[in-house]
GROMACS .gro file of C-alpha atoms in nm:
model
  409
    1UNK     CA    1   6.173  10.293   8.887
    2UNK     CA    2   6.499  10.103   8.986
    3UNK     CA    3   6.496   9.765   9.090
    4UNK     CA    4   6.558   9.688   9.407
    5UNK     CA    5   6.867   9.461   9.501
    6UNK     CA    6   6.722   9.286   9.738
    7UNK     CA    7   6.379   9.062   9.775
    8UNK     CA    8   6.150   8.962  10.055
    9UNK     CA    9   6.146   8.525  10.173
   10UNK     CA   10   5.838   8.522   9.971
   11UNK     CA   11   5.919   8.714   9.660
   12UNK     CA   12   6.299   8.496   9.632
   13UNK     CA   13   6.079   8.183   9.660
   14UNK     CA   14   5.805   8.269   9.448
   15UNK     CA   15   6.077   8.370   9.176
   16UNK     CA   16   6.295   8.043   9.235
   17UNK     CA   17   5.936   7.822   9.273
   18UNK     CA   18   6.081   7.672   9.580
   19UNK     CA   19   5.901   7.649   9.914
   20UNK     CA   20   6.021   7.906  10.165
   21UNK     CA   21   6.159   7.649  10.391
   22UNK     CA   22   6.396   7.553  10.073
   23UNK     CA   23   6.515   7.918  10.035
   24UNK     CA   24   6.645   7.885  10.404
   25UNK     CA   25   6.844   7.573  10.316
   26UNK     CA   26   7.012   7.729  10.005
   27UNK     CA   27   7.114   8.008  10.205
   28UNK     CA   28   7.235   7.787  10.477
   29UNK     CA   29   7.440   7.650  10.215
   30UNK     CA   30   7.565   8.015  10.082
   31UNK     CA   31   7.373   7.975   9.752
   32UNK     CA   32   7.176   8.306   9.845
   33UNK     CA   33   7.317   8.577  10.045
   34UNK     CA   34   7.044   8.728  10.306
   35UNK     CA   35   7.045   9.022  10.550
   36UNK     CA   36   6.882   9.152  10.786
   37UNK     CA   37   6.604   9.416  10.704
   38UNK     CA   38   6.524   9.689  10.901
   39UNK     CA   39   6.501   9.713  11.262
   40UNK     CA   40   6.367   9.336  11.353
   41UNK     CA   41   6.686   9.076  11.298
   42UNK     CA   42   6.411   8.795  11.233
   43UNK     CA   43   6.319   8.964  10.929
   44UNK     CA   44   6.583   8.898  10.616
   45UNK     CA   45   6.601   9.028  10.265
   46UNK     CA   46   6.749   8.844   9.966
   47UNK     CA   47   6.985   8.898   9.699
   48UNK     CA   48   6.793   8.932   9.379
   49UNK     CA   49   7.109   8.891   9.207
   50UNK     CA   50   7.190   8.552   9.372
   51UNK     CA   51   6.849   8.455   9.322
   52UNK     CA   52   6.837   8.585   8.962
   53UNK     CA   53   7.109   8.358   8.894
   54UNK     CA   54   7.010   8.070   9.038
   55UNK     CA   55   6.716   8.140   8.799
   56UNK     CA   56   6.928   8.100   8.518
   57UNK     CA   57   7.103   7.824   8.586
   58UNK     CA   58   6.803   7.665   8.643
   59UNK     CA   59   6.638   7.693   8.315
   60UNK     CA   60   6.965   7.653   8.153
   61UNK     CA   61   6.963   7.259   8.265
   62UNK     CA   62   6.617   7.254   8.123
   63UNK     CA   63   6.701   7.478   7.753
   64UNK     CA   64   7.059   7.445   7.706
   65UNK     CA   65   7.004   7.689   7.422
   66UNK     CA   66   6.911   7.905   7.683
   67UNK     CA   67   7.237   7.913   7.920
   68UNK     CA   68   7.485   7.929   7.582
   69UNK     CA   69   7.247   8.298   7.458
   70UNK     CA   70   7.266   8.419   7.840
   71UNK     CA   71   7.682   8.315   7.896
   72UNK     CA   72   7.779   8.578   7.624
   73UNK     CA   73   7.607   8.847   7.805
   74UNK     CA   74   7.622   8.889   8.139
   75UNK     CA   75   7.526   8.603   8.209
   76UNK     CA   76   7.645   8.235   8.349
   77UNK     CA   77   8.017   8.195   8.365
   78UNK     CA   78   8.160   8.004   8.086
   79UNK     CA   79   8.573   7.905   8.240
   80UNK     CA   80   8.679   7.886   8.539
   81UNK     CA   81   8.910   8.146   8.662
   82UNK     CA   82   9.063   8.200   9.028
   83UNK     CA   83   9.175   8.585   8.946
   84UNK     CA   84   8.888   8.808   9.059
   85UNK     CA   85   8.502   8.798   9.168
   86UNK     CA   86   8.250   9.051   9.226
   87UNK     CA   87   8.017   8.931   9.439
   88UNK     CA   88   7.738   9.145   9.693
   89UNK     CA   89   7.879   9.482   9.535
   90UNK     CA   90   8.218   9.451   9.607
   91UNK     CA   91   8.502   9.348   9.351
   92UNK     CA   92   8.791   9.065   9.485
   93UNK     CA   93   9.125   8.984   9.392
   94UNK     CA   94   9.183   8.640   9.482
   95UNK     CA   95   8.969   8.716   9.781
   96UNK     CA   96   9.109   9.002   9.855
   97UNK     CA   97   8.885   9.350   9.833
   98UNK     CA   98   9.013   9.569   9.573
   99UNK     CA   99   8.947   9.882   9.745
  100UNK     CA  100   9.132   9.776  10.012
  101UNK     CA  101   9.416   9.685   9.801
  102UNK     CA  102   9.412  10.015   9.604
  103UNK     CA  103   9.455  10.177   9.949
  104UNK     CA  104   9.758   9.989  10.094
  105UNK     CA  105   9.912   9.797   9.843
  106UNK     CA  106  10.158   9.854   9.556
  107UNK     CA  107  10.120   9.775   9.176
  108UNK     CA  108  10.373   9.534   9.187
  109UNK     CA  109  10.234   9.354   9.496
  110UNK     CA  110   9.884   9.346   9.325
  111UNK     CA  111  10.076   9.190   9.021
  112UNK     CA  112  10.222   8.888   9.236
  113UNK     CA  113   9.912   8.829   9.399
  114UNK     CA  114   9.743   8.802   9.051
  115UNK     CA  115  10.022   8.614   8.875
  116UNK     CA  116  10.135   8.422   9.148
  117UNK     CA  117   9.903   8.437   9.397
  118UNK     CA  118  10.092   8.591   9.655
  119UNK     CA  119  10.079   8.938   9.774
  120UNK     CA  120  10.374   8.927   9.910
  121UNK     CA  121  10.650   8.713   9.687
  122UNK     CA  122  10.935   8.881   9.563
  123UNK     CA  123  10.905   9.111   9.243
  124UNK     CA  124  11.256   9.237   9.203
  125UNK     CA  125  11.364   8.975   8.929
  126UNK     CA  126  11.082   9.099   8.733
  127UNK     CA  127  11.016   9.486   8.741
  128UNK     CA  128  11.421   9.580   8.869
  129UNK     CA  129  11.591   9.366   8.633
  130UNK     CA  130  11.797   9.605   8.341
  131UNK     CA  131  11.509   9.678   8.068
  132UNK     CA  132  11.648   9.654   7.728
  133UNK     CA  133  11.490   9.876   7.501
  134UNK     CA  134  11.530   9.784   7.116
  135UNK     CA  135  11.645  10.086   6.866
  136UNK     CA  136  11.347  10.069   6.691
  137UNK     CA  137  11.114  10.136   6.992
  138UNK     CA  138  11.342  10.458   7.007
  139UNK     CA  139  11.280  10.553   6.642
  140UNK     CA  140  10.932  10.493   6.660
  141UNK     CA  141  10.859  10.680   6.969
  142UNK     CA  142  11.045  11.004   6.831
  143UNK     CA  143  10.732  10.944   6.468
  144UNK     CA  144  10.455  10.875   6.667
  145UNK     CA  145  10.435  11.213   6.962
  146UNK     CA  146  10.140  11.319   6.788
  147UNK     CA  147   9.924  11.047   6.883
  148UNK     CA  148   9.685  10.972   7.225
  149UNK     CA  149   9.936  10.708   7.480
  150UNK     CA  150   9.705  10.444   7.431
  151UNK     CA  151   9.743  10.445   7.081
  152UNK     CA  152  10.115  10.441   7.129
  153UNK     CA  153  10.102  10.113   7.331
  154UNK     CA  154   9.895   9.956   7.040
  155UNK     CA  155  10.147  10.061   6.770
  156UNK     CA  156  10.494  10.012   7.006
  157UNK     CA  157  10.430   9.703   7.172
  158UNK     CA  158  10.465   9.473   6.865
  159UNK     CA  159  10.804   9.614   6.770
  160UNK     CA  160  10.913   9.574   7.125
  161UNK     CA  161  10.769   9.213   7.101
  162UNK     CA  162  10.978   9.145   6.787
  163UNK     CA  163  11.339   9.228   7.038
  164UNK     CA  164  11.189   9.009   7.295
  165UNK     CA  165  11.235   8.633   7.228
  166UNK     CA  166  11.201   8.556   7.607
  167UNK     CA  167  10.840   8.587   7.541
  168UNK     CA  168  10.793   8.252   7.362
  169UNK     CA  169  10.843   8.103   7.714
  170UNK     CA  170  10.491   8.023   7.846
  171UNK     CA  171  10.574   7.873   8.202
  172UNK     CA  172  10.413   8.080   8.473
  173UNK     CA  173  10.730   8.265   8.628
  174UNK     CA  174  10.868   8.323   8.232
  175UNK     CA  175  10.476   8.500   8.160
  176UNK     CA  176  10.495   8.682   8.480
  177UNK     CA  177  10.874   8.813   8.357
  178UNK     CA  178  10.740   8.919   8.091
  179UNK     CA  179  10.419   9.072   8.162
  180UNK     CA  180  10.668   9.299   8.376
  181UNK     CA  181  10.840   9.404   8.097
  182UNK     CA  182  10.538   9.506   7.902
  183UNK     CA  183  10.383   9.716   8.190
  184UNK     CA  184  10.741   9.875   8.224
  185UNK     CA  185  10.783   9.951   7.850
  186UNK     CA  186  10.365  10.092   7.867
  187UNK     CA  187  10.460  10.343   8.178
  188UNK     CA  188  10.781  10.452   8.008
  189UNK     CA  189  10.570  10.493   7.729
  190UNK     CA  190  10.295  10.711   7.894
  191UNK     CA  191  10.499  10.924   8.150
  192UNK     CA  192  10.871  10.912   7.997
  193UNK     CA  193  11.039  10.875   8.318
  194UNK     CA  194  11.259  10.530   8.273
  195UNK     CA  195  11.465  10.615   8.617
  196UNK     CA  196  11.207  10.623   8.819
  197UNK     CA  197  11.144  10.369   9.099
  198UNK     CA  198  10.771  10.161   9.075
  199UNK     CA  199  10.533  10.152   8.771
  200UNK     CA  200  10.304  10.411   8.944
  201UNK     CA  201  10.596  10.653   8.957
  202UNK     CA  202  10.668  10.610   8.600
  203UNK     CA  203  10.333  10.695   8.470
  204UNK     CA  204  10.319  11.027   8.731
  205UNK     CA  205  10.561  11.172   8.470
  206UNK     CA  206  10.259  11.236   8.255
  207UNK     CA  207  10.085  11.428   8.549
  208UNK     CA  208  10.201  11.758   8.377
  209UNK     CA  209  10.522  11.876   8.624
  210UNK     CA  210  10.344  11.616   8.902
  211UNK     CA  211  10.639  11.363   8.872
  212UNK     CA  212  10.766  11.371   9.246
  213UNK     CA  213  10.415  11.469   9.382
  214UNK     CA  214  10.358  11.220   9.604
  215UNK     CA  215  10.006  11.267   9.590
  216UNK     CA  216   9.955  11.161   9.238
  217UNK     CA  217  10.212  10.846   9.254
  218UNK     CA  218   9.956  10.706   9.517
  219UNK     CA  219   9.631  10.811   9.300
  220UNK     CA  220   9.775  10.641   8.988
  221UNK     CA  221   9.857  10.346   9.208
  222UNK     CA  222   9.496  10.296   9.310
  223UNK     CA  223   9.365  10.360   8.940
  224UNK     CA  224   9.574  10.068   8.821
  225UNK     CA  225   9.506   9.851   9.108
  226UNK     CA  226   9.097   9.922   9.054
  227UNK     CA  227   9.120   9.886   8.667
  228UNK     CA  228   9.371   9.552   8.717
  229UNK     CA  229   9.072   9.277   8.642
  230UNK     CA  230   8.711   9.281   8.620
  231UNK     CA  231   8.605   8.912   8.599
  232UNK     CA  232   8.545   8.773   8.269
  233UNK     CA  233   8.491   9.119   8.036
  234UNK     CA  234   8.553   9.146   7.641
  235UNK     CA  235   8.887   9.257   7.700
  236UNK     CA  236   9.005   8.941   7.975
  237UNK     CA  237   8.810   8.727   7.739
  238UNK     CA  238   8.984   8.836   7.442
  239UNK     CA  239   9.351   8.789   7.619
  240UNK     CA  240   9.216   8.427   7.736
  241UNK     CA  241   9.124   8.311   7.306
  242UNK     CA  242   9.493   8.496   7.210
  243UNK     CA  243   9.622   8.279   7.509
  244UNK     CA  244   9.469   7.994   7.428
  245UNK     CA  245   9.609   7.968   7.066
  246UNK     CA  246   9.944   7.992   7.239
  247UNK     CA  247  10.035   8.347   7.136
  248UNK     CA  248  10.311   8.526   7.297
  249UNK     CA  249  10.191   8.740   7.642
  250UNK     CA  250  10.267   9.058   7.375
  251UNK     CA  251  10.042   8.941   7.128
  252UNK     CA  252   9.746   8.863   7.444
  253UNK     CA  253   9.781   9.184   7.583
  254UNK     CA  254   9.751   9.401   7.229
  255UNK     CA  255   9.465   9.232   7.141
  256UNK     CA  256   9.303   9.315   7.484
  257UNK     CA  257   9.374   9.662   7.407
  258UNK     CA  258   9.191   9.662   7.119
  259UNK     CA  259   8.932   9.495   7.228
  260UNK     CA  260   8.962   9.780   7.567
  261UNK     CA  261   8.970  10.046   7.299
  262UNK     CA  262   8.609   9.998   7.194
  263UNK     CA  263   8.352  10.246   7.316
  264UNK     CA  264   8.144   9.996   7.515
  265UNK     CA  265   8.417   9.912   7.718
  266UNK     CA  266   8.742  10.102   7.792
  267UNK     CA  267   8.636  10.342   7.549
  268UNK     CA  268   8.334  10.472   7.707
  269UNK     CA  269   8.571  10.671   7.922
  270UNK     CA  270   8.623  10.941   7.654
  271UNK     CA  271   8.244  10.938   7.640
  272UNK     CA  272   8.256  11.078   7.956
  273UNK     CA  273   8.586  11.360   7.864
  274UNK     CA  274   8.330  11.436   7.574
  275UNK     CA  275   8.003  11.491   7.774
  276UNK     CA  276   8.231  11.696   8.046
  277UNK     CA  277   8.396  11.941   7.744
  278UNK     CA  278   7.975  11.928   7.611
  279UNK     CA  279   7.919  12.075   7.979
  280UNK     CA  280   8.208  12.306   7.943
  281UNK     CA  281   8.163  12.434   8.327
  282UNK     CA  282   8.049  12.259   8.693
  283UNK     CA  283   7.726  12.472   8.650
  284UNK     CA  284   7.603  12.350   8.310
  285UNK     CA  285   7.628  11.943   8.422
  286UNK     CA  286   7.267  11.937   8.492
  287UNK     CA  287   7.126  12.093   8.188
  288UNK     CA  288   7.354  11.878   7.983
  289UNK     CA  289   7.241  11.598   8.107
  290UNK     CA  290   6.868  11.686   8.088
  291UNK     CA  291   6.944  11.787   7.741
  292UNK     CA  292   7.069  11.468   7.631
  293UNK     CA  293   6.832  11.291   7.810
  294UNK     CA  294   6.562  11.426   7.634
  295UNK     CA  295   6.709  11.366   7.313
  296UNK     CA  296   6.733  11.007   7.405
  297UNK     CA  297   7.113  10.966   7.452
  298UNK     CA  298   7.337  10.790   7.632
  299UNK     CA  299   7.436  10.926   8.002
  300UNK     CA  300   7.818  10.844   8.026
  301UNK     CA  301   7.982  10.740   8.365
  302UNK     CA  302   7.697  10.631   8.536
  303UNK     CA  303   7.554  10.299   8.614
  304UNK     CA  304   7.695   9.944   8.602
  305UNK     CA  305   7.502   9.664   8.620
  306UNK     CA  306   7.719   9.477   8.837
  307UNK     CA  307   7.677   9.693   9.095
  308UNK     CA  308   7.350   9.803   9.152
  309UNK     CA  309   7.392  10.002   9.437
  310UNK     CA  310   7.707  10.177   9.313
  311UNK     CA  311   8.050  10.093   9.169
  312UNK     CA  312   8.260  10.090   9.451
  313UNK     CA  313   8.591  10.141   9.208
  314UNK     CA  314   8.452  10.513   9.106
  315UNK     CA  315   8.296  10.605   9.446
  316UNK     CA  316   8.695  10.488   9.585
  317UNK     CA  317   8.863  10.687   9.342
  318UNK     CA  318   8.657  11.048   9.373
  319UNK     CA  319   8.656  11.056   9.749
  320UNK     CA  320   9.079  10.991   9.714
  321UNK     CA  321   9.085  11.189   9.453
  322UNK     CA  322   8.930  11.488   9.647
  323UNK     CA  323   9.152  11.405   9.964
  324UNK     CA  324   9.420  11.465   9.740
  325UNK     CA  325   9.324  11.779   9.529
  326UNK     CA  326   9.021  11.928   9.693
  327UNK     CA  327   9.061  12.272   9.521
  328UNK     CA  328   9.061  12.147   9.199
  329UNK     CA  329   8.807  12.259   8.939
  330UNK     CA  330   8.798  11.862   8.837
  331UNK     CA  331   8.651  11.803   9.193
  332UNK     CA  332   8.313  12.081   9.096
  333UNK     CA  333   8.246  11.900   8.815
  334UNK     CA  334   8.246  11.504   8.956
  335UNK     CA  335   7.999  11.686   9.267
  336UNK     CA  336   7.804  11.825   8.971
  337UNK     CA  337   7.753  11.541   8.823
  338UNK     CA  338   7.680  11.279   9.096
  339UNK     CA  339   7.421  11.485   9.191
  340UNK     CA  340   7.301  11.528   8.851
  341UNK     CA  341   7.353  11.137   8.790
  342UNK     CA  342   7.176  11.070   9.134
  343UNK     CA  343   6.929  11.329   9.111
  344UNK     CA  344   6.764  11.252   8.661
  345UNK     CA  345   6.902  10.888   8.654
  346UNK     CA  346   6.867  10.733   9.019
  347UNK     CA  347   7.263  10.600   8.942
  348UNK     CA  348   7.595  10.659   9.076
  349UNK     CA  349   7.909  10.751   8.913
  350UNK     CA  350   8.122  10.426   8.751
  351UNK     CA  351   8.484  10.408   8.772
  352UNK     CA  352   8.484  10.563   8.416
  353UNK     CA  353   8.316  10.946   8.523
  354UNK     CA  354   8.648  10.826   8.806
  355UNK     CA  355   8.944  10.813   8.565
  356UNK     CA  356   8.817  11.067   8.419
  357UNK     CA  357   8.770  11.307   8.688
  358UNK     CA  358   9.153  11.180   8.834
  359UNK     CA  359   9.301  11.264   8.471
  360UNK     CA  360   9.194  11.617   8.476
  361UNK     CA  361   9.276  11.662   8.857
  362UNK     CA  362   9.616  11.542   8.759
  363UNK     CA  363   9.640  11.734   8.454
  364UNK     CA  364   9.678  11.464   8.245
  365UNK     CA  365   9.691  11.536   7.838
  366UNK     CA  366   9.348  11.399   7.642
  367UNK     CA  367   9.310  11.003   7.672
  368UNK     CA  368   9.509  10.972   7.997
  369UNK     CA  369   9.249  10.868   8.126
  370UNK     CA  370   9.212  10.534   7.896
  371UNK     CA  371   9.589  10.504   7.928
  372UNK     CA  372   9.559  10.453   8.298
  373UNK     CA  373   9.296  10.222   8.236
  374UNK     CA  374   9.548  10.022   7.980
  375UNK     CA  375   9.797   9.989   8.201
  376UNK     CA  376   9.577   9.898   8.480
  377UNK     CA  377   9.401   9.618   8.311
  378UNK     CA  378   9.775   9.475   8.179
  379UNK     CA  379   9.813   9.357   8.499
  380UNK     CA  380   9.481   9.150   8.496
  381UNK     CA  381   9.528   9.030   8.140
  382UNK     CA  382   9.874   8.884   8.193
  383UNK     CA  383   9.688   8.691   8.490
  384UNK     CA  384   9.419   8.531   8.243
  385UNK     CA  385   9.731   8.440   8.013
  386UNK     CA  386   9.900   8.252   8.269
  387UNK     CA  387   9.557   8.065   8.361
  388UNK     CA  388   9.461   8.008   8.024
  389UNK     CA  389   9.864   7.880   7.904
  390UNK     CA  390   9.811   7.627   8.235
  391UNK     CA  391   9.483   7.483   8.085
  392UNK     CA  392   9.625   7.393   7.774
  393UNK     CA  393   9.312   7.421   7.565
  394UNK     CA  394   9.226   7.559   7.272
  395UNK     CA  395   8.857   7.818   7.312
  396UNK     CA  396   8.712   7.703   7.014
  397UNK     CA  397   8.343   7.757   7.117
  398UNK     CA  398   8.122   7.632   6.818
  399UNK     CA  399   7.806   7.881   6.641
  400UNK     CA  400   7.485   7.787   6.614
  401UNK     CA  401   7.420   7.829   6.260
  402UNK     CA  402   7.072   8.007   6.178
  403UNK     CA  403   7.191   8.091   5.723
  404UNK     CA  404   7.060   7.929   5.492
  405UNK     CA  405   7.045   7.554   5.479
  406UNK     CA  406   7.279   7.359   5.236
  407UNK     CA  407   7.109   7.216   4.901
  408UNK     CA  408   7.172   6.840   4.754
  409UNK     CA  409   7.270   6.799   4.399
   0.00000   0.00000   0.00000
């Protein structure tokens, strides 16, 4: 049975060993979020997550052992970092809800308010200035057609880094210059349309004749600005170590792509292209997943722990998604399978089964899906770079060694 997200006064207290009059004062003090339950506005329910992790930190003062196992997964934070939160199901970009961002702001505004903290500050030095593309990222583009767009930003980028000097400069406005001209060369890249105006638009020449379709500009828009950042994940922690060696902005954001690449984290969207092919049609979704259920696989596209009562990236990006194309056969199959998902695992779709489900509707070739996520989470990684080339310090974490003990003599 699924956990609950929520506990009563008694059960928060009894888990935190505090006296109920305690639990009032830490939520007075927005330590605990509460609301009220039900019909009677005296009675309040708790987060379990807040409480859960003022669990932790609590037996982390007591076993510091304890809080350095539980930072590297999931647990307590480990930097600081101003760029996004998720916090009482909701995701925030500098305090801003993405959802709401996706909705009604640009890529480029969502890219000063994460590199300069300002939704509003001027862009045009950085994504209008004249983009000059080096010879050999012509050659190499012309040898490479056969392979998925994300593998073309991991094997273009570091010859377009080697014509690109300018990217040795690590003050903020220089990273945030140059982070431009990374997501510009990654959309030219992925939808081969260098004239046109806005990131979004340049990727929408991948949509398969959607180019001017001012539909799917605005779809890819939101996908970006819901994949930009996700607090401190492999990928953003990745960028942050490159950073904080003082590696170029190039060399931060191809290592988050491989680290994005894997199939527990970007990756696990062509999971979800795989188990949707396995389906083959809207009808069969069910007894796939039943199938693989009782062979004890994995259920792609459903369920993240963050949000336990639903990833509010994926459920934004099938309901636009169907506003946009509502007679598309990619629409059948995302019902299919949130009722499926709902229905044998008690979970809701993730911002993966999204993507995934917005690639098809656009028509977008295999692994466009993944390349939207890329590009998306550019924008958050060149964020973390700038934070991390402020701090000045090296991540050198140290291991706690468990081999075999050195001998004398």
């Amino acid at each position: 049975m699924k956990k609950s997200p929520y506990l009563s006064a008694q059960e928060a207290a009894e888990a935190l060993g505090i006296s109920i009059s305690t639990l009032y004062a830490y939520v007075s003090r927005g330590m605990i979020h509460s609301e009220a339950s039900g019909g009677d506005p005296r009675a309040r329910r708790y987060s379990a997550e807040d409480v859960e992790r003022l669990k932790s930190r609590k037996e982390s003062r007591h076993d510091p052992e304890i809080a350095v196992k539980s930072a590297l997964h999931l647990g307590m934070p480990v930097l600081e970092s101003a760029i996004s939160l998720i916090e009482n199901g909701r995701l925030y970009y500098r305090g801003r809800d993405a959802v709401e961002l996706a909705r009604k702001a640009t890529v480029e505004q969502v890219a000063a308010l994460l590199w300069a903290g300002d939704l509003d500050a001027d862009t045009s030095a950085w994504f209008q200035s004249p983009l000059e593309i080096p010879q050999n990222f012509l050659d190499i583009s012309e040898s490479i057609q056969s392979m998925l767009h994300f593998e073309r930003f991991q094997a273009i980028l570091p010859f377009v880094s080697s014509n690109d000097p300018a990217a040795y400069d690590l003050r903020p406005k220089a990273v945030a210059a140059t982070g431009a001209r990374i997501l510009r060369v990654m959309a030219i890249i992925a939808g081969s349309d260098e004239g046109a105006e806005g990131i979004a638009a340049k990727i929408a020449g991948i949509a398969g004749g959607l180019t001017y379709d001012p539909k799917a500009v605005e779809l890819i828009s939101a996908a970006l600005i819901l994949c930009a950042d996700h607090e401190l994940n492999v990928s953003a922690f990745t960028v942050r170590c490159v950073a904080s060696a003082q590696a170029t902005p190039y060399a931060a954001v191809i290592a988050g792509l491989a680290a994005l690449s894997g199939a527990k984290h970007g990756g696990h969207t062509e999971r979800v292209e795989a188990f949707l092919r396995e389906a083959g049609k809207p009808e069969n979704v069910y007894d796939t997943m039943a199938a693989r259920l009782r062979r004890g696989e994995m259920i792609p596209g459903f369920s993240q722990p963050l949000y336990p009562n639903g990833d509010p990236r994926g459920r934004a990006l099938l309901e636009w998604t169907a506003v946009a194309y509502p007679d598309s056969l990619a629409l059948a199959f995302a019902e299919a399978a949130a009722q499926a998902g709902k229905s044998l695992l008690g979970d809701y779709p993730t911002i993966d089964l999204g993507l995934v489900i917005l690639s098809r509707a656009l028509g977008l070739p295999q692994g466009g899906a993944l390349a939207l996520f890329g590009i998306g989470r550019t924008i958050g990684w060149i964020g973390h770079a700038i934070e991390q080339y402020q701090t000045d310090r090296l991540i050198r974490p140290r291991a706690r060694y468990t081999g075999e003990r050195p001998t004398s003599g």
